[in-house]
Short mmCIF file of C-alpha atoms in Angstrom, two decimals:
data_model
loop_
_atom_site.label_atom_id
_atom_site.label_comp_id
_atom_site.label_asym_id
_atom_site.label_seq_id
_atom_site.Cartn_x
_atom_site.Cartn_y
_atom_site.Cartn_z
CA MET A 28 102.37 92.28 73.88
CA THR A 29 103.15 88.71 74.92
CA ILE A 30 100.04 86.64 75.54
CA VAL A 31 100.16 83.39 77.47
CA ASP A 32 97.18 81.18 76.66
CA THR A 33 95.97 79.03 79.50
CA GLU A 34 93.08 76.64 79.86
CA LYS A 35 89.75 78.36 79.82
CA SER A 36 87.75 78.25 83.01
CA PRO A 37 84.62 76.11 82.67
CA THR A 38 82.48 79.05 83.68
CA THR A 39 83.65 81.25 80.81
CA SER A 40 82.55 79.08 77.93
CA GLY A 41 79.43 81.10 77.33
CA GLY A 42 76.99 78.75 79.07
CA ASP A 43 74.12 79.84 81.30
CA ARG A 44 74.99 77.85 84.44
CA VAL A 45 77.31 79.53 86.88
CA PRO A 46 78.42 77.52 89.91
CA LEU A 47 77.49 79.10 93.23
CA THR A 48 81.15 79.07 94.26
CA SER A 49 81.96 81.30 91.29
CA TRP A 50 79.45 83.95 92.37
CA LEU A 51 80.69 83.64 95.94
CA ALA A 52 84.22 84.27 94.68
CA VAL A 53 82.97 87.37 92.82
CA VAL A 54 81.24 88.56 96.01
CA THR A 55 84.46 87.96 97.96
CA MET A 56 86.33 90.25 95.56
CA ALA A 57 83.55 92.80 96.00
CA VAL A 58 84.06 92.65 99.76
CA GLY A 59 87.76 93.09 99.04
CA THR A 60 87.11 96.29 97.08
CA PHE A 61 84.80 97.42 99.89
CA ALA A 62 87.57 96.86 102.44
CA LEU A 63 90.26 98.59 100.37
CA VAL A 64 88.19 101.66 99.50
CA THR A 65 87.17 101.91 103.15
CA VAL A 66 90.81 101.75 104.25
CA GLU A 67 91.88 104.29 101.62
CA SER A 68 89.35 106.88 102.83
CA LEU A 69 89.24 105.88 106.49
CA PRO A 70 91.48 108.74 107.74
CA VAL A 71 89.05 111.34 106.37
CA GLY A 72 86.90 111.06 109.48
CA LEU A 73 89.83 110.47 111.83
CA LEU A 74 92.12 113.41 111.01
CA PRO A 75 91.50 115.35 114.26
CA LEU A 76 92.00 112.23 116.37
CA VAL A 77 95.19 111.16 114.59
CA GLY A 78 96.58 114.69 114.51
CA GLY A 79 95.97 115.22 118.21
CA ASP A 80 97.43 111.88 119.24
CA LEU A 81 100.55 112.04 117.03
CA HIS A 82 101.02 115.80 117.37
CA VAL A 83 100.68 116.82 113.71
CA SER A 84 98.37 119.34 112.09
CA GLU A 85 95.21 118.18 110.35
CA GLY A 86 96.74 119.36 107.07
CA THR A 87 99.73 117.10 107.61
CA ALA A 88 97.47 114.26 108.74
CA GLY A 89 95.69 114.61 105.40
CA LEU A 90 98.76 113.01 103.80
CA MET A 91 97.25 109.71 105.02
CA VAL A 92 94.75 110.05 102.18
CA THR A 93 97.02 111.66 99.59
CA VAL A 94 99.88 109.15 99.82
CA PRO A 95 97.94 105.91 99.20
CA GLY A 96 96.04 107.55 96.34
CA LEU A 97 99.23 108.57 94.55
CA VAL A 98 100.93 105.24 95.27
CA ALA A 99 97.88 103.37 93.95
CA SER A 100 97.96 105.34 90.69
CA VAL A 101 101.57 104.21 90.14
CA THR A 102 101.13 100.65 91.42
CA ALA A 103 98.08 99.87 89.30
CA PRO A 104 99.94 99.82 85.96
CA LEU A 105 103.25 98.52 87.31
CA LEU A 106 102.15 95.57 89.45
CA PRO A 107 100.84 93.42 86.57
CA VAL A 108 104.26 93.92 84.94
CA ALA A 109 106.13 93.06 88.14
CA ILE A 110 104.28 89.80 88.90
CA GLY A 111 104.79 88.36 85.42
CA ARG A 112 103.43 84.79 85.23
CA LEU A 113 102.50 84.57 88.92
CA ASP A 114 99.13 82.92 89.58
CA ARG A 115 96.67 85.80 90.03
CA ARG A 116 95.03 84.04 92.99
CA VAL A 117 98.38 84.12 94.80
CA ALA A 118 98.79 87.80 93.88
CA LEU A 119 95.37 88.79 95.28
CA ILE A 120 95.98 86.83 98.46
CA GLY A 121 99.35 88.55 98.85
CA LEU A 122 97.85 92.01 98.32
CA ILE A 123 95.09 91.47 100.88
CA THR A 124 97.67 90.10 103.33
CA LEU A 125 99.70 93.27 102.81
CA MET A 126 96.59 95.33 103.53
CA VAL A 127 95.97 93.44 106.79
CA LEU A 128 99.58 93.86 107.92
CA ALA A 129 99.60 97.57 106.98
CA ASN A 130 96.47 98.17 109.06
CA GLY A 131 98.08 96.37 111.97
CA LEU A 132 101.12 98.62 111.60
CA SER A 133 98.84 101.67 111.45
CA ALA A 134 97.12 100.62 114.67
CA VAL A 135 100.40 100.39 116.62
CA ALA A 136 102.23 103.31 114.97
CA SER A 137 104.14 105.29 117.56
CA ASP A 138 104.69 108.34 115.34
CA PHE A 139 103.35 109.83 112.13
CA THR A 140 106.30 108.69 110.00
CA VAL A 141 105.53 105.04 110.76
CA LEU A 142 101.84 105.63 110.08
CA LEU A 143 102.63 107.26 106.75
CA GLY A 144 104.83 104.28 105.85
CA ALA A 145 101.89 101.98 106.57
CA ARG A 146 99.68 104.11 104.34
CA PHE A 147 102.29 103.76 101.56
CA LEU A 148 101.85 99.97 101.80
CA ILE A 149 98.07 100.43 101.70
CA GLY A 150 98.51 102.27 98.39
CA ILE A 151 100.37 99.30 96.92
CA SER A 152 97.58 96.97 98.00
CA ILE A 153 94.84 99.23 96.61
CA GLY A 154 96.44 99.80 93.23
CA GLY A 155 97.42 96.17 92.78
CA PHE A 156 94.08 94.69 93.87
CA TRP A 157 92.07 97.03 91.64
CA SER A 158 94.27 96.37 88.62
CA LEU A 159 93.68 92.61 88.90
CA ALA A 160 90.24 92.12 90.47
CA ALA A 161 88.06 93.38 87.61
CA GLY A 162 89.86 91.30 85.00
CA LEU A 163 89.73 88.20 87.19
CA ALA A 164 86.05 88.53 88.09
CA VAL A 165 85.05 88.19 84.44
CA ARG A 166 86.96 84.90 84.21
CA LEU A 167 84.62 83.38 86.79
CA VAL A 168 81.38 83.82 84.82
CA PRO A 169 80.19 83.36 81.21
CA ASP A 170 80.48 86.33 78.86
CA ARG A 171 76.82 87.28 79.16
CA PHE A 172 77.20 87.71 82.94
CA VAL A 173 80.28 89.93 82.74
CA PRO A 174 78.41 93.24 83.30
CA ARG A 175 76.65 91.69 86.28
CA ALA A 176 79.95 90.50 87.76
CA MET A 177 81.42 93.96 87.17
CA SER A 178 78.49 95.62 88.95
CA VAL A 179 79.01 93.33 91.96
CA VAL A 180 82.74 94.07 92.18
CA PHE A 181 82.32 97.83 91.72
CA GLY A 182 79.31 97.76 94.04
CA GLY A 183 81.72 96.94 96.84
CA ALA A 184 83.59 100.20 96.24
CA THR A 185 80.37 102.21 96.02
CA ALA A 186 79.05 100.65 99.22
CA ALA A 187 82.30 101.57 100.98
CA ASN A 188 81.62 105.24 100.31
CA VAL A 189 78.18 104.82 101.89
CA LEU A 190 78.85 102.51 104.81
CA GLY A 191 82.57 101.92 105.21
CA VAL A 192 83.89 105.39 105.95
CA PRO A 193 81.01 106.42 108.28
CA ALA A 194 81.35 103.11 110.13
CA GLY A 195 85.09 103.59 110.56
CA THR A 196 84.55 107.15 111.74
CA LEU A 197 81.94 105.93 114.24
CA ILE A 198 84.32 103.29 115.61
CA GLY A 199 87.04 105.90 115.93
CA GLY A 200 84.69 108.18 117.82
CA LEU A 201 83.39 105.48 120.18
CA ALA A 202 86.80 103.90 120.85
CA ASP A 203 89.85 105.50 119.21
CA TRP A 204 91.40 105.81 115.77
CA ARG A 205 93.63 102.79 116.32
CA THR A 206 90.58 100.58 116.86
CA ALA A 207 89.19 101.75 113.53
CA PHE A 208 92.31 100.49 111.75
CA VAL A 209 92.10 97.20 113.67
CA ALA A 210 88.50 96.77 112.50
CA ALA A 211 89.53 97.45 108.89
CA GLY A 212 92.30 94.87 109.21
CA ALA A 213 89.83 92.33 110.61
CA LEU A 214 87.62 92.84 107.55
CA GLY A 215 90.68 92.21 105.41
CA LEU A 216 91.21 88.91 107.24
CA LEU A 217 87.67 87.83 106.31
CA VAL A 218 88.42 88.64 102.67
CA LEU A 219 91.64 86.66 102.90
CA VAL A 220 89.78 83.60 104.18
CA GLY A 221 87.21 83.96 101.40
CA LEU A 222 89.90 84.13 98.72
CA LEU A 223 91.69 81.11 100.14
CA PHE A 224 88.58 78.92 100.09
CA LEU A 225 86.57 80.27 97.13
CA LEU A 226 88.94 81.62 94.48
CA PRO A 227 90.29 78.92 92.15
CA SER A 228 93.74 78.93 90.66
CA MET A 229 93.93 81.78 88.13
CA PRO A 230 97.01 81.24 85.93
CA ALA A 231 98.27 84.24 84.01
CA ARG A 232 96.59 84.53 80.63
CA GLN A 233 98.89 87.31 79.60
CA VAL A 234 102.32 88.50 80.60
CA VAL A 235 102.05 92.27 80.79
CA GLN A 236 105.22 94.06 79.77
CA LEU A 237 105.94 97.70 80.53
CA ARG A 238 105.77 98.72 76.89
CA THR A 239 102.30 97.18 76.51
CA LEU A 240 100.70 99.75 78.84
CA PRO A 241 101.01 102.78 76.53
CA GLN A 242 100.20 100.47 73.62
CA GLN A 243 96.65 100.20 74.98
CA PHE A 244 96.04 103.72 73.69
CA ARG A 245 96.29 102.35 70.16
CA HIS A 246 92.98 100.54 70.67
CA PRO A 247 90.35 103.21 69.89
CA VAL A 248 87.74 101.92 72.35
CA VAL A 249 90.24 101.43 75.19
CA ARG A 250 91.55 104.93 74.51
CA ALA A 251 88.02 106.35 74.55
CA GLY A 252 87.24 104.43 77.74
CA VAL A 253 90.30 105.73 79.55
CA ILE A 254 89.51 109.27 78.39
CA ALA A 255 85.93 108.82 79.61
CA THR A 256 87.23 107.69 83.01
CA PHE A 257 89.50 110.71 83.28
CA LEU A 258 86.78 113.18 82.28
CA LEU A 259 83.92 111.72 84.32
CA VAL A 260 85.92 110.99 87.46
CA GLY A 261 87.92 114.23 87.24
CA GLY A 262 84.79 116.31 86.63
CA HIS A 263 82.90 114.55 89.39
CA PHE A 264 85.59 115.12 92.01
CA ALA A 265 86.13 118.71 90.90
CA ALA A 266 82.55 119.33 91.97
CA PHE A 267 81.96 116.68 94.65
CA THR A 268 84.98 117.73 96.70
CA PHE A 269 82.98 120.89 97.45
CA VAL A 270 79.55 119.30 97.74
CA SER A 271 79.10 120.37 101.36
CA PRO A 272 79.58 124.13 100.72
CA VAL A 273 77.50 123.79 97.53
CA LEU A 274 74.58 122.33 99.47
CA ARG A 275 74.89 125.06 102.09
CA THR A 276 75.38 128.09 99.86
CA VAL A 277 73.37 127.11 96.77
CA SER A 278 70.56 125.03 98.25
CA GLY A 279 70.37 126.57 101.71
CA ILE A 280 70.67 123.19 103.44
CA GLY A 281 71.75 123.19 107.07
CA GLU A 282 74.97 121.59 108.24
CA GLY A 283 73.13 118.91 110.21
CA ALA A 284 71.29 117.62 107.13
CA ILE A 285 74.37 117.24 104.92
CA GLY A 286 75.51 113.93 106.46
CA PRO A 287 72.19 112.14 105.85
CA LEU A 288 72.00 113.63 102.35
CA LEU A 289 75.44 112.30 101.48
CA LEU A 290 74.30 108.92 102.75
CA GLY A 291 71.39 109.22 100.32
CA PHE A 292 73.86 110.14 97.58
CA GLY A 293 75.75 106.93 98.28
CA VAL A 294 72.61 104.78 98.28
CA ALA A 295 71.63 106.31 94.94
CA GLY A 296 75.14 105.50 93.72
CA ILE A 297 74.72 101.82 94.66
CA LEU A 298 71.42 101.75 92.77
CA GLY A 299 73.04 103.43 89.76
CA ASN A 300 75.87 100.89 89.83
CA PHE A 301 73.53 97.92 89.49
CA LEU A 302 71.19 99.62 87.03
CA ALA A 303 74.16 100.48 84.81
CA GLY A 304 75.42 96.91 85.07
CA ALA A 305 72.06 95.59 83.87
CA ALA A 306 71.85 98.19 81.08
CA ALA A 307 75.42 97.43 79.97
CA GLU A 308 74.39 93.84 79.27
CA GLN A 309 72.22 95.23 76.47
CA ASN A 310 74.23 98.19 75.14
CA VAL A 311 77.27 99.31 77.10
CA ARG A 312 78.15 102.25 74.86
CA ALA A 313 74.64 103.71 75.07
CA THR A 314 74.76 103.22 78.83
CA ILE A 315 77.90 105.35 79.17
CA VAL A 316 76.45 108.08 76.93
CA THR A 317 73.24 108.10 78.99
CA LEU A 318 75.16 108.38 82.26
CA SER A 319 77.30 111.20 80.85
CA VAL A 320 74.24 113.11 79.61
CA LEU A 321 72.47 112.69 82.95
CA LEU A 322 75.55 113.85 84.87
CA THR A 323 75.94 116.84 82.53
CA ALA A 324 72.30 117.82 83.00
CA VAL A 325 72.32 117.47 86.79
CA LEU A 326 75.48 119.52 87.29
CA ALA A 327 74.52 122.14 84.70
CA VAL A 328 71.09 122.88 86.18
CA PHE A 329 72.14 122.59 89.83
CA PRO A 330 73.02 126.32 90.22
CA LEU A 331 69.50 127.19 88.99
CA ALA A 332 67.17 124.34 89.95
CA GLY A 333 69.02 123.50 93.14
CA ARG A 334 68.37 126.79 94.91
CA THR A 335 65.93 125.22 97.35
CA PRO A 336 66.50 122.37 99.82
CA VAL A 337 64.07 120.15 97.89
CA GLY A 338 65.65 120.95 94.53
CA GLY A 339 69.16 120.46 95.87
CA THR A 340 68.22 117.13 97.44
CA LEU A 341 66.62 115.76 94.26
CA LEU A 342 69.55 116.84 92.12
CA LEU A 343 72.04 115.36 94.59
CA LEU A 344 70.26 112.00 94.36
CA GLY A 345 70.29 112.23 90.57
CA TRP A 346 73.99 113.01 90.73
CA GLY A 347 74.63 109.89 92.82
CA LEU A 348 72.53 107.75 90.50
CA ALA A 349 74.47 108.93 87.43
CA PHE A 350 77.98 108.72 88.83
CA GLY A 351 77.34 105.40 90.57
CA GLY A 352 77.09 103.70 87.19
CA VAL A 353 80.25 105.21 85.71
CA PRO A 354 82.93 102.73 86.92
CA VAL A 355 81.03 99.58 85.95
CA GLY A 356 79.93 101.07 82.62
CA VAL A 357 83.37 102.21 81.47
CA GLN A 358 85.22 99.14 82.76
CA THR A 359 82.75 96.79 81.06
CA TRP A 360 83.18 98.69 77.79
CA ILE A 361 86.95 98.38 78.00
CA LEU A 362 86.90 94.68 78.86
CA LYS A 363 84.50 93.87 76.05
CA ALA A 364 86.62 95.80 73.58
CA ALA A 365 89.96 94.26 74.62
CA PRO A 366 89.33 90.84 76.22
CA ASP A 367 92.83 89.65 75.33
CA SER A 368 94.44 92.64 77.06
CA ALA A 369 92.21 92.75 80.12
CA GLU A 370 94.95 93.15 82.73
CA ALA A 371 96.91 95.82 80.88
CA ALA A 372 93.80 97.82 79.95
CA THR A 373 92.34 97.53 83.45
CA ALA A 374 95.64 98.55 85.05
CA LEU A 375 95.84 101.62 82.82
CA ASN A 376 92.24 102.57 83.57
CA THR A 377 92.75 102.11 87.32
CA SER A 378 95.80 104.33 87.25
CA VAL A 379 93.94 107.05 85.36
CA TYR A 380 90.99 106.75 87.78
CA ASN A 381 93.19 107.45 90.80
CA LEU A 382 95.03 110.24 88.99
CA ALA A 383 91.71 111.83 87.99
CA ILE A 384 90.60 111.92 91.63
CA ALA A 385 93.69 113.89 92.63
CA LEU A 386 93.66 116.25 89.63
CA GLY A 387 89.89 116.73 89.77
CA ALA A 388 90.01 117.80 93.39
CA LEU A 389 92.91 120.12 92.59
CA LEU A 390 91.01 121.68 89.67
CA GLY A 391 87.94 122.13 91.85
CA GLY A 392 90.01 124.00 94.39
CA VAL A 393 91.37 126.35 91.74
CA VAL A 394 87.90 126.98 90.29
CA ALA A 395 86.28 127.48 93.69
CA THR A 396 88.97 129.92 94.74
CA GLY A 397 88.91 131.92 91.53
CA LEU A 398 85.24 131.81 90.48
CA GLY A 399 83.25 130.76 93.53
CA THR A 400 81.89 127.52 94.90
CA SER A 401 78.98 127.08 92.49
CA ALA A 402 81.38 127.33 89.53
CA VAL A 403 82.70 123.85 90.30
CA LEU A 404 79.32 122.48 89.19
CA THR A 405 79.74 124.09 85.78
CA ALA A 406 83.27 122.71 85.50
CA GLY A 407 82.01 119.22 86.29
CA ALA A 408 79.22 119.57 83.72
CA LEU A 409 81.69 120.59 81.01
CA PHE A 410 83.84 117.54 81.70
CA ALA A 411 80.80 115.24 81.51
CA LEU A 412 79.73 116.88 78.23
CA LEU A 413 83.18 116.27 76.75
CA THR A 414 82.74 112.61 77.72
CA VAL A 415 79.63 112.36 75.55
CA LEU A 416 81.62 113.61 72.58
CA ALA A 417 84.54 111.27 73.28
CA VAL A 418 82.35 108.17 73.59
CA ARG A 419 80.16 108.95 70.59
CA SER A 420 83.21 109.51 68.39
CA ALA A 421 84.71 106.12 69.27
CA PRO A 422 84.05 103.11 67.00
CA ARG A 423 81.75 100.39 68.25
CA ALA A 424 83.50 97.68 70.22
#
């Protein structure tokens, strides 16, 4: 791997003082992740409206979610290779600009083909931004504040699942689906302004070559981290994709209460994100093991202890708390283990994360069809348990 050394940012020398503008830049990138995750999932609540307006079935309209996810999984590892020595500040600004333009195109799309093309561009923006943002955020703060910066950046994504998608769905219901995309684009414009004024020049510290991506698997901790991402995210989505029928059939919770409970799940996830970030400052490996054990326990006992509305609610909140800390915990572990390969390792992990979402949901569908809805909980628990073994067997970073 070719490494290009550049001058070290004054905030990464290990000191205790962090300029306010550096934290504001980190927050801006968090708002960027919030905007992108919101845009990625926005069509979930708008499928009937889009399908009716553009005369496609809801199943076909669902491609608006599938396409950007798949594109992001490919873009994440390839974009750092494609941009070479380009200043990372310029790259982030370009990616957010692409997101704004794609949302504008979505809002004026006259047919579904145009809309799907806009969603393809969204996928490029999502994969590229994620592959760069985490590695850049840690360059803005001293080493001891890295977990905290990670928790802020990933907190934006977690918050999007709580506030972003419901807000977009509400806008679509009150106005129309095109207005929802306009609102998402407007949020992207705010992020663009923040990046222009707050993010300093970020010269490339490494030139990522295509062959360096699979080489990351040679690093035992990076390999274990990527495996942990695949297992935890895949297992989570295998079960969470069917959380609504699980809450209804296992816990006896009415349809009207599921929305507020999922909001509670998201709030617990935000809390878990920041708790994991604080814990990772002390011992990141132990943090990941603890999260994996907690997720294993919650999913394993859910079919038994979650048979009442109260039990199901408590376990759902525990589920959110555990999974909310996964992204920041694993990404921090990887960055600490391979600081000189941050972009390549982060790109690989981002790609696996998006791939795990798709494959996890697919696995959940197979399990639910063949063994019943509650069986997806057991599948998720097994994946989380395998994560414990994978992390414990890895050498210390």
